[in-house]
């Protein structure tokens, strides 16, 4: 299904109506209806990481786990390590003319503002 040589992934999903969600220790945030991209990485077994993110019922570990029940995944893209997770998030942010809406979402272990991108169609 996915190329296990790839280490970076982007999960594209849609939230159909505005919703306020508590995201672990980050706090509660309003997620406006629209399109989102979550960028992550897995040094090994990227397929099982993505499959876990796709599940609705699970113990909450990653930031994406908190908003997953509210979004419908439209597609998933994997990438080689040519660009790091941070570089890929920046590239997709520019490509989709995105907005950052939650500081440190998916990026608590780096200097990026966020790895969650909100964009209009």
PDB file of C-alpha atoms in Angstrom:
ATOM      1  CA  UNK A   1       0.000   0.000   0.000  1.00  0.00           C
ATOM      2  CA  UNK A   2       2.740   2.483   0.966  1.00  0.00           C
ATOM      3  CA  UNK A   3       6.393   2.572   0.035  1.00  0.00           C
ATOM      4  CA  UNK A   4       8.274   1.421   3.158  1.00  0.00           C
ATOM      5  CA  UNK A   5      11.362   3.264   1.866  1.00  0.00           C
ATOM      6  CA  UNK A   6       9.474   6.492   2.523  1.00  0.00           C
ATOM      7  CA  UNK A   7       9.818   8.164   5.917  1.00  0.00           C
ATOM      8  CA  UNK A   8       7.548  11.239   5.666  1.00  0.00           C
ATOM      9  CA  UNK A   9       3.786  11.246   5.200  1.00  0.00           C
ATOM     10  CA  UNK A  10       0.958  13.718   4.753  1.00  0.00           C
ATOM     11  CA  UNK A  11      -2.595  12.912   5.781  1.00  0.00           C
ATOM     12  CA  UNK A  12      -5.156  15.030   3.952  1.00  0.00           C
ATOM     13  CA  UNK A  13      -8.534  15.315   5.658  1.00  0.00           C
ATOM     14  CA  UNK A  14     -11.653  17.435   5.841  1.00  0.00           C
ATOM     15  CA  UNK A  15     -13.568  18.672   8.871  1.00  0.00           C
ATOM     16  CA  UNK A  16     -17.162  19.322   7.788  1.00  0.00           C
ATOM     17  CA  UNK A  17     -18.225  21.809  10.484  1.00  0.00           C
ATOM     18  CA  UNK A  18     -16.498  24.100  12.969  1.00  0.00           C
ATOM     19  CA  UNK A  19     -15.538  22.217  16.125  1.00  0.00           C
ATOM     20  CA  UNK A  20     -13.648  23.038  19.319  1.00  0.00           C
ATOM     21  CA  UNK A  21     -11.324  20.214  20.382  1.00  0.00           C
ATOM     22  CA  UNK A  22      -9.021  19.809  23.360  1.00  0.00           C
ATOM     23  CA  UNK A  23      -5.669  18.647  22.006  1.00  0.00           C
ATOM     24  CA  UNK A  24      -3.801  17.094  24.921  1.00  0.00           C
ATOM     25  CA  UNK A  25      -1.620  19.580  26.777  1.00  0.00           C
ATOM     26  CA  UNK A  26      -1.740  22.079  23.902  1.00  0.00           C
ATOM     27  CA  UNK A  27      -5.215  23.184  25.009  1.00  0.00           C
ATOM     28  CA  UNK A  28      -8.585  23.688  23.307  1.00  0.00           C
ATOM     29  CA  UNK A  29      -8.805  25.141  19.822  1.00  0.00           C
ATOM     30  CA  UNK A  30     -11.456  26.002  17.275  1.00  0.00           C
ATOM     31  CA  UNK A  31     -10.908  23.972  14.126  1.00  0.00           C
ATOM     32  CA  UNK A  32     -12.860  25.680  11.330  1.00  0.00           C
ATOM     33  CA  UNK A  33     -14.540  23.524   8.729  1.00  0.00           C
ATOM     34  CA  UNK A  34     -12.296  22.947   5.754  1.00  0.00           C
ATOM     35  CA  UNK A  35      -9.274  21.048   4.548  1.00  0.00           C
ATOM     36  CA  UNK A  36      -6.256  20.018   6.570  1.00  0.00           C
ATOM     37  CA  UNK A  37      -2.907  18.359   6.041  1.00  0.00           C
ATOM     38  CA  UNK A  38      -1.061  16.690   8.899  1.00  0.00           C
ATOM     39  CA  UNK A  39       2.624  16.022   8.185  1.00  0.00           C
ATOM     40  CA  UNK A  40       4.448  13.345  10.134  1.00  0.00           C
ATOM     41  CA  UNK A  41       7.312  10.907   9.866  1.00  0.00           C
ATOM     42  CA  UNK A  42       8.180   7.342  10.783  1.00  0.00           C
ATOM     43  CA  UNK A  43      11.754   6.129  10.572  1.00  0.00           C
ATOM     44  CA  UNK A  44      10.514   2.560  10.177  1.00  0.00           C
ATOM     45  CA  UNK A  45       7.245   0.869   9.294  1.00  0.00           C
ATOM     46  CA  UNK A  46       5.473   3.939   7.954  1.00  0.00           C
ATOM     47  CA  UNK A  47       2.516   1.776   6.894  1.00  0.00           C
ATOM     48  CA  UNK A  48       1.602   0.795  10.462  1.00  0.00           C
ATOM     49  CA  UNK A  49       1.961   4.416  11.644  1.00  0.00           C
ATOM     50  CA  UNK A  50      -0.431   5.625   8.944  1.00  0.00           C
ATOM     51  CA  UNK A  51      -2.879   2.802   9.594  1.00  0.00           C
ATOM     52  CA  UNK A  52      -2.890   3.728  13.281  1.00  0.00           C
ATOM     53  CA  UNK A  53      -3.638   7.366  12.430  1.00  0.00           C
ATOM     54  CA  UNK A  54      -6.566   6.227  10.279  1.00  0.00           C
ATOM     55  CA  UNK A  55      -8.235   4.364  13.173  1.00  0.00           C
ATOM     56  CA  UNK A  56     -10.930   6.224  15.069  1.00  0.00           C
ATOM     57  CA  UNK A  57     -10.826   4.290  18.354  1.00  0.00           C
ATOM     58  CA  UNK A  58      -7.393   4.286  20.006  1.00  0.00           C
ATOM     59  CA  UNK A  59      -5.423   5.593  22.956  1.00  0.00           C
ATOM     60  CA  UNK A  60      -4.457   9.202  22.279  1.00  0.00           C
ATOM     61  CA  UNK A  61      -0.707   9.519  21.813  1.00  0.00           C
ATOM     62  CA  UNK A  62      -0.112  11.980  18.952  1.00  0.00           C
ATOM     63  CA  UNK A  63      -1.816  15.344  18.458  1.00  0.00           C
ATOM     64  CA  UNK A  64      -3.557  14.005  15.337  1.00  0.00           C
ATOM     65  CA  UNK A  65      -5.313  11.403  17.531  1.00  0.00           C
ATOM     66  CA  UNK A  66      -7.391  14.146  19.160  1.00  0.00           C
ATOM     67  CA  UNK A  67      -8.855  15.540  15.949  1.00  0.00           C
ATOM     68  CA  UNK A  68      -9.015  12.337  13.909  1.00  0.00           C
ATOM     69  CA  UNK A  69     -12.606  11.472  14.994  1.00  0.00           C
ATOM     70  CA  UNK A  70     -13.792  14.832  13.588  1.00  0.00           C
ATOM     71  CA  UNK A  71     -12.152  14.563  10.175  1.00  0.00           C
ATOM     72  CA  UNK A  72     -12.687  12.438   7.109  1.00  0.00           C
ATOM     73  CA  UNK A  73      -9.432  11.362   5.479  1.00  0.00           C
ATOM     74  CA  UNK A  74      -9.458  12.118   1.767  1.00  0.00           C
ATOM     75  CA  UNK A  75      -6.028  10.695   0.949  1.00  0.00           C
ATOM     76  CA  UNK A  76      -2.564   9.945   2.256  1.00  0.00           C
ATOM     77  CA  UNK A  77       0.717  10.686   0.500  1.00  0.00           C
ATOM     78  CA  UNK A  78       4.134   9.333   1.459  1.00  0.00           C
ATOM     79  CA  UNK A  79       7.478  10.853   0.564  1.00  0.00           C
ATOM     80  CA  UNK A  80      11.123   9.845   0.501  1.00  0.00           C
ATOM     81  CA  UNK A  81      13.489  11.465   2.974  1.00  0.00           C
ATOM     82  CA  UNK A  82      14.603  13.950   0.281  1.00  0.00           C
ATOM     83  CA  UNK A  83      12.881  16.600   2.411  1.00  0.00           C
ATOM     84  CA  UNK A  84      12.620  16.273   6.190  1.00  0.00           C
ATOM     85  CA  UNK A  85       9.239  16.266   7.933  1.00  0.00           C
ATOM     86  CA  UNK A  86       9.742  19.969   8.723  1.00  0.00           C
ATOM     87  CA  UNK A  87      10.785  20.865   5.177  1.00  0.00           C
ATOM     88  CA  UNK A  88       7.840  18.908   3.728  1.00  0.00           C
ATOM     89  CA  UNK A  89       5.407  20.727   6.044  1.00  0.00           C
ATOM     90  CA  UNK A  90       6.798  24.077   4.824  1.00  0.00           C
ATOM     91  CA  UNK A  91       6.627  22.957   1.189  1.00  0.00           C
ATOM     92  CA  UNK A  92       2.981  21.810   1.495  1.00  0.00           C
ATOM     93  CA  UNK A  93       2.109  24.986   3.452  1.00  0.00           C
ATOM     94  CA  UNK A  94       3.346  27.095   0.523  1.00  0.00           C
ATOM     95  CA  UNK A  95       1.909  24.800  -2.175  1.00  0.00           C
ATOM     96  CA  UNK A  96      -1.595  24.883  -0.667  1.00  0.00           C
ATOM     97  CA  UNK A  97      -1.397  28.521   0.481  1.00  0.00           C
ATOM     98  CA  UNK A  98      -2.042  27.222   3.975  1.00  0.00           C
ATOM     99  CA  UNK A  99      -2.596  28.732   7.374  1.00  0.00           C
ATOM    100  CA  UNK A 100      -1.241  27.638  10.735  1.00  0.00           C
ATOM    101  CA  UNK A 101      -4.038  27.495  13.287  1.00  0.00           C
ATOM    102  CA  UNK A 102      -2.566  25.535  16.229  1.00  0.00           C
ATOM    103  CA  UNK A 103       0.942  26.336  17.384  1.00  0.00           C
ATOM    104  CA  UNK A 104       3.169  23.263  18.018  1.00  0.00           C
ATOM    105  CA  UNK A 105       0.570  20.808  16.644  1.00  0.00           C
ATOM    106  CA  UNK A 106       2.670  17.808  15.598  1.00  0.00           C
ATOM    107  CA  UNK A 107       5.825  19.849  16.037  1.00  0.00           C
ATOM    108  CA  UNK A 108       6.548  19.782  19.757  1.00  0.00           C
ATOM    109  CA  UNK A 109       9.964  18.207  19.057  1.00  0.00           C
ATOM    110  CA  UNK A 110      11.176  20.809  16.527  1.00  0.00           C
ATOM    111  CA  UNK A 111      11.239  24.558  15.935  1.00  0.00           C
ATOM    112  CA  UNK A 112       8.397  24.619  13.406  1.00  0.00           C
ATOM    113  CA  UNK A 113       5.276  26.621  14.181  1.00  0.00           C
ATOM    114  CA  UNK A 114       3.101  23.587  13.352  1.00  0.00           C
ATOM    115  CA  UNK A 115       2.848  20.454  11.227  1.00  0.00           C
ATOM    116  CA  UNK A 116      -0.904  20.896  10.780  1.00  0.00           C
ATOM    117  CA  UNK A 117      -1.899  22.953   7.765  1.00  0.00           C
ATOM    118  CA  UNK A 118      -5.342  24.426   7.180  1.00  0.00           C
ATOM    119  CA  UNK A 119      -6.231  25.438   3.639  1.00  0.00           C
ATOM    120  CA  UNK A 120      -9.140  26.500   1.470  1.00  0.00           C
ATOM    121  CA  UNK A 121      -9.985  24.486  -1.645  1.00  0.00           C
TER     122      UNK A 121
END
